[in-house]
Short mmCIF file of C-alpha atoms in Angstrom, two decimals:
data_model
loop_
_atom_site.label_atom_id
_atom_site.label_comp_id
_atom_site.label_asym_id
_atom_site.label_seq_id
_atom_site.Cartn_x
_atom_site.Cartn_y
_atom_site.Cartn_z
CA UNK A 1 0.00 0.00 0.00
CA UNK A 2 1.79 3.43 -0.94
CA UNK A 3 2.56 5.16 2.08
CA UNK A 4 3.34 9.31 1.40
CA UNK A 5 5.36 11.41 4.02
CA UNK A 6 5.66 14.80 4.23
CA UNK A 7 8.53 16.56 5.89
CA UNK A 8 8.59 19.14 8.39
CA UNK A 9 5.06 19.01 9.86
CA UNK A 10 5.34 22.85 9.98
CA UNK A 11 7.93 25.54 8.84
CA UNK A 12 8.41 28.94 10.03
CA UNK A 13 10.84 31.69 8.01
CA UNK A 14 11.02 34.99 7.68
CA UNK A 15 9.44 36.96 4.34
CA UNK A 16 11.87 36.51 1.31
CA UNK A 17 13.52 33.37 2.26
CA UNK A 18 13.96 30.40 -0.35
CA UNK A 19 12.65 27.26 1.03
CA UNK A 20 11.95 23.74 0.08
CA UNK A 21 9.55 21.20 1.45
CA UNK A 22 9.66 17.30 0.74
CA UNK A 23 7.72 14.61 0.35
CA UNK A 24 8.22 11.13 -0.08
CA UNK A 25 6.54 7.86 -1.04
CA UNK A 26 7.05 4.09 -0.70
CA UNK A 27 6.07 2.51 -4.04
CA UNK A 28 7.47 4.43 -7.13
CA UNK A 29 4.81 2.47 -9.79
CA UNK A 30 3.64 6.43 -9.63
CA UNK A 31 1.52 7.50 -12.77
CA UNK A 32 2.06 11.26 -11.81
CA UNK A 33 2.73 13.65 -8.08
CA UNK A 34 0.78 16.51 -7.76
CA UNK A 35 1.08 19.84 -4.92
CA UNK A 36 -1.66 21.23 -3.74
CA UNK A 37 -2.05 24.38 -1.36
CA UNK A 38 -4.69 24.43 1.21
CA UNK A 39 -5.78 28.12 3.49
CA UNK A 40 -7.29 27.51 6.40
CA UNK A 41 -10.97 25.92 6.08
CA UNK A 42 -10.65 25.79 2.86
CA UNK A 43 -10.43 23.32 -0.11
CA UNK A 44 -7.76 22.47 -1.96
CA UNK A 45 -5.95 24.12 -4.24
CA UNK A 46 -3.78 22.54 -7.51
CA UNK A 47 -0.36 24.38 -7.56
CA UNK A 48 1.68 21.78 -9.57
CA UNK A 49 1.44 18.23 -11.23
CA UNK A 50 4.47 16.34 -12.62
CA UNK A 51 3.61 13.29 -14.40
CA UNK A 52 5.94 10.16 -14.33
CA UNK A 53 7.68 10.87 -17.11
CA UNK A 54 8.74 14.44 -16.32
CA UNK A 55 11.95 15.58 -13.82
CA UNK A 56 10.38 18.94 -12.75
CA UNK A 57 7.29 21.31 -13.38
CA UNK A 58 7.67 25.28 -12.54
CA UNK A 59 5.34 28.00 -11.73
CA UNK A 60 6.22 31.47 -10.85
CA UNK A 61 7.72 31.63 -7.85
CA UNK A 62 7.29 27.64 -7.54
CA UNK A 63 9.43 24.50 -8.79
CA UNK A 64 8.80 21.14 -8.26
CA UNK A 65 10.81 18.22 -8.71
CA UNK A 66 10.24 14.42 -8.87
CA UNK A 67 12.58 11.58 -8.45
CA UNK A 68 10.67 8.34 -9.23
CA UNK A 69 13.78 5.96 -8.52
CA UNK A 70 14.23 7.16 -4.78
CA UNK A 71 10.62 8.32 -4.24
CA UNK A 72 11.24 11.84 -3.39
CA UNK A 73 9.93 15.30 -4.74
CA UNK A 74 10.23 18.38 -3.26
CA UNK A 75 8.95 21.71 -3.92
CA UNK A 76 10.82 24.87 -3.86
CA UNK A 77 9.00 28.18 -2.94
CA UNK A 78 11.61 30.92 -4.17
CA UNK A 79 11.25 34.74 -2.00
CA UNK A 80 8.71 33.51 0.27
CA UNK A 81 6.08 35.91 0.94
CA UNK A 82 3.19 36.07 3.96
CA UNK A 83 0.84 35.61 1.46
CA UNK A 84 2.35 31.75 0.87
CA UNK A 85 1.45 30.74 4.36
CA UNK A 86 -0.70 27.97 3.99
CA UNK A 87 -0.20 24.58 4.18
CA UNK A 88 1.12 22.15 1.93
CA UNK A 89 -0.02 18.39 0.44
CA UNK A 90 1.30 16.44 -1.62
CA UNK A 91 -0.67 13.09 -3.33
CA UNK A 92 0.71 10.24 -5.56
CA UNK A 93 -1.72 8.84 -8.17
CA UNK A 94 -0.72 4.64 -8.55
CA UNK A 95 0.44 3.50 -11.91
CA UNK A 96 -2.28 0.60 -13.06
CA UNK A 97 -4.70 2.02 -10.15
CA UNK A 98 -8.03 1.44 -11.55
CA UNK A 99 -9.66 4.11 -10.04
CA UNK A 100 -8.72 6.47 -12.47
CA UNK A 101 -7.63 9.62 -10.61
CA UNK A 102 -7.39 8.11 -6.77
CA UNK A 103 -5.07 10.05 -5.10
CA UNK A 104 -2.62 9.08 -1.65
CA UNK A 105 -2.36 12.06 0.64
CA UNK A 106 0.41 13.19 2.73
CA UNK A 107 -0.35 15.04 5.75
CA UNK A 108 0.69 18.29 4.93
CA UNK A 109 3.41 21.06 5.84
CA UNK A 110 1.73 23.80 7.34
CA UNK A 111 4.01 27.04 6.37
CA UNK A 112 3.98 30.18 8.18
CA UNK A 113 5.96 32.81 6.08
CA UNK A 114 6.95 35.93 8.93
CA UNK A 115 6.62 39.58 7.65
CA UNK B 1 -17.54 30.18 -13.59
CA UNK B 2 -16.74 26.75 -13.70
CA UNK B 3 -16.36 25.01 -10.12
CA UNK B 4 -17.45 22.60 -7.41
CA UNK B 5 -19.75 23.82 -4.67
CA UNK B 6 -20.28 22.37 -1.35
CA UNK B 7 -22.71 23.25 1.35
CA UNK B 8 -23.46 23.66 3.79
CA UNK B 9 -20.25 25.02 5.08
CA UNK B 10 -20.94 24.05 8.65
CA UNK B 11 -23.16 21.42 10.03
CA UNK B 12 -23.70 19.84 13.33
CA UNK B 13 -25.50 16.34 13.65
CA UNK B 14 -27.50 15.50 16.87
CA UNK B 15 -26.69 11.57 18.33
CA UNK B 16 -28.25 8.99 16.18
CA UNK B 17 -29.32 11.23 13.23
CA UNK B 18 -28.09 11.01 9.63
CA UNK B 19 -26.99 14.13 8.07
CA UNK B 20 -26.44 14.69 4.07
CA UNK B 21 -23.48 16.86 2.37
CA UNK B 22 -24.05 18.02 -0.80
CA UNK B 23 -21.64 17.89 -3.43
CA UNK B 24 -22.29 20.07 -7.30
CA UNK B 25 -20.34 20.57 -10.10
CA UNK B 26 -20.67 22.49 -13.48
CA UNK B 27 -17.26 20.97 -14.98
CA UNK B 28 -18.88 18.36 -16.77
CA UNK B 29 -16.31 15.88 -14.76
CA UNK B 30 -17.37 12.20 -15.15
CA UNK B 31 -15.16 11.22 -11.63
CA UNK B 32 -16.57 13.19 -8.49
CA UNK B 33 -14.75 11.91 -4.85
CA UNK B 34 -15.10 12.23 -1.18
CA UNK B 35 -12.64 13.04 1.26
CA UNK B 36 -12.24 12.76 5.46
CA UNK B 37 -9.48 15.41 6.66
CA UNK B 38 -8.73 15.10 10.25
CA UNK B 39 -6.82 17.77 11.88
CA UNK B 40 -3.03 17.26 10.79
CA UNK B 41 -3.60 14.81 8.67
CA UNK B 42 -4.01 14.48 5.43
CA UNK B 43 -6.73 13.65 3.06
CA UNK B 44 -8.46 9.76 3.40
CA UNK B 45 -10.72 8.48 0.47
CA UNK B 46 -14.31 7.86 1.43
CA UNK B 47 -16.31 7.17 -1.74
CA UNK B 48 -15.74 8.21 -5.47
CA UNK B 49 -17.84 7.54 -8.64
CA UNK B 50 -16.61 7.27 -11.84
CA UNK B 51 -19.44 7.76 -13.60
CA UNK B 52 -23.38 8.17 -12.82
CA UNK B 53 -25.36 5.62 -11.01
CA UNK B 54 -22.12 3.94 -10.72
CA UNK B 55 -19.49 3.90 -7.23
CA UNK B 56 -16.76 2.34 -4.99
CA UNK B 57 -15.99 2.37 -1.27
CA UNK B 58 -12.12 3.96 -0.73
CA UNK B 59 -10.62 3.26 2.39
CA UNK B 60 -12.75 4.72 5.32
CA UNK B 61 -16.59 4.06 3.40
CA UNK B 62 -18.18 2.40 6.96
CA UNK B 63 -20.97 4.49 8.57
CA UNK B 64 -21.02 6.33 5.06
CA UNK B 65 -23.55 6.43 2.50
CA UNK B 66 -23.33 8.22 -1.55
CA UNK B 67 -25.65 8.33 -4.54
CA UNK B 68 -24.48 9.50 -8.15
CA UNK B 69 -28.50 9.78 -9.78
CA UNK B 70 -26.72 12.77 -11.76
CA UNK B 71 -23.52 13.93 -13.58
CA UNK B 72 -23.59 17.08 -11.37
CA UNK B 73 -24.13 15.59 -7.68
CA UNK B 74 -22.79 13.95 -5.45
CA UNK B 75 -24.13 13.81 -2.00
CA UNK B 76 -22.50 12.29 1.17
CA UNK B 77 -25.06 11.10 3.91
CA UNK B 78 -22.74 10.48 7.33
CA UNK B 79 -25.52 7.72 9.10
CA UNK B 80 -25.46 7.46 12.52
CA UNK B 81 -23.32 4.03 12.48
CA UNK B 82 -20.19 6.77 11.87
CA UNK B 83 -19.57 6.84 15.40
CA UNK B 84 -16.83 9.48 15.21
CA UNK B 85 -18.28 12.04 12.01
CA UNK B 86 -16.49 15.33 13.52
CA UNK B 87 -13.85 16.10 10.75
CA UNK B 88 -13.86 18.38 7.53
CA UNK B 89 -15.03 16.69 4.69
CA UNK B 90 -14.04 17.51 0.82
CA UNK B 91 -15.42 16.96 -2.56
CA UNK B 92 -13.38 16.72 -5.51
CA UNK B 93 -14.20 16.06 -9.35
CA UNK B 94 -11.73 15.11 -12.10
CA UNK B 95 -12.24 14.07 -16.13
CA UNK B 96 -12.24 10.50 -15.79
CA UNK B 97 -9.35 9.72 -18.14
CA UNK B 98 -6.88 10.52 -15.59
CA UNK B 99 -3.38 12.71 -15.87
CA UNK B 100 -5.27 15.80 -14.77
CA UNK B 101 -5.93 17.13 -11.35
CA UNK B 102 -8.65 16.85 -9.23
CA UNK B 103 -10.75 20.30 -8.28
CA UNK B 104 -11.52 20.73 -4.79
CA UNK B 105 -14.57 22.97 -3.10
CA UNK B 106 -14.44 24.84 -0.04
CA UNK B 107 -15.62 21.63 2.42
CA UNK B 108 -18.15 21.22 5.19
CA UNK B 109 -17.10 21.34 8.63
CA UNK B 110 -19.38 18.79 10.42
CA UNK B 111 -19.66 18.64 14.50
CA UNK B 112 -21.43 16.99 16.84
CA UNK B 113 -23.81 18.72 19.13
#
């Protein structure tokens, strides 16, 4: 059963600081990762999706990488900014998983970005 | 605009009664999903439907009830058998044929009085 992790639990920096945040999963038979962003009682939000094939994905301010082999990714948040405290998920979708687009969670890493 | 829409955005459930979330979306997405989030946790699967009047438990479905009659809804019923509902529960829809992401709404906070 694929397992994600999601590492720190929470992250505090000051405005303007480049940080990254990892995540990790057991079974690389991935068909693609995908970052999401999530405000407080919210929903969630799609920031990036990397399929299998691909090393990395970028967005603005955002870049997110994806080693299948040693079933890592991280995201990098470039000049942090108090408007990118949130918290962070990231979800696997299983290669073969015939529930289409069933998604594994990770717990999160809930960023608080200091003015 | 285009989107999913949950409501109600909080609910509270009284011992022994069954409560219904409702789930819509205009995004003409065949899959449409339900999530548990406890806090710190991530997200955990509860139903999802591929398609209407068709759908499959995920991995916490006991005490929960869904119905897909249409391509736009998707309602959750939490029966009284869930013996621990309080949590904040998500919808999601995605086009069916996978490698694109799913679309969230903004959840329903459920407590018990």
């Amino acid at each position: 059963k694929q397992e994600v992790t999601q590492i720190p639990a929470a992250l505090s920096v000051p405005e303007g600081e480049n940080l990254v945040l990892n995540c990790s999963f057991t079974d690389s038979a991935i068909y693609n990762l995908q970052w999401f962003r999530q405000d407080p009682g919210k929903g969630l939000t799609s920031l990036l999706l990397i399929q299998s094939s691909q090393r990395e994905q970028t967005s603005g301010r955002l870049n997110a990488s994806l080693d299948k082999s040693s079933g890592r990714s991280t995201l990098y948040i470039a000049a942090s900014q108090p408007g990118d405290s949130a918290t962070y998920l990231c979800a696997v979708r299983q290669l073969g998983e015939t529930s289409g687009s069933r998604l594994t969670f990770g717990e999160g890493t809930q960023l608080t970005v200091n003015p | 605009d285009g989107g999913i829409t949950q409501s109600p955005k909080y609910l509270f459930r009284k011992e022994g009664q069954n409560v219904t979330l409702s789930c819509e979306q205009n995004l003409n997405h065949d899959a449409m999903y339900w999530y548990r989030q406890d806090p710190g946790q991530g997200l955990r699967l509860i139903y999802y439907s591929q398609i209407v009047n068709d759908f499959q438990k995920g991995d916490i479905a006991e005490g929960y009830s869904v119905s897909r009659e249409k391509k736009e809804s998707f309602p959750l019923t939490v029966t009284s058998a869930q013996k621990n509902p309080t949590a904040f529960y998500l919808c999601a829809s995605s086009i069916w044929d996978g490698g694109d992401s799913q679309h969230f709404g903004d959840g329903t906070r459920l407590s018990i009085l």
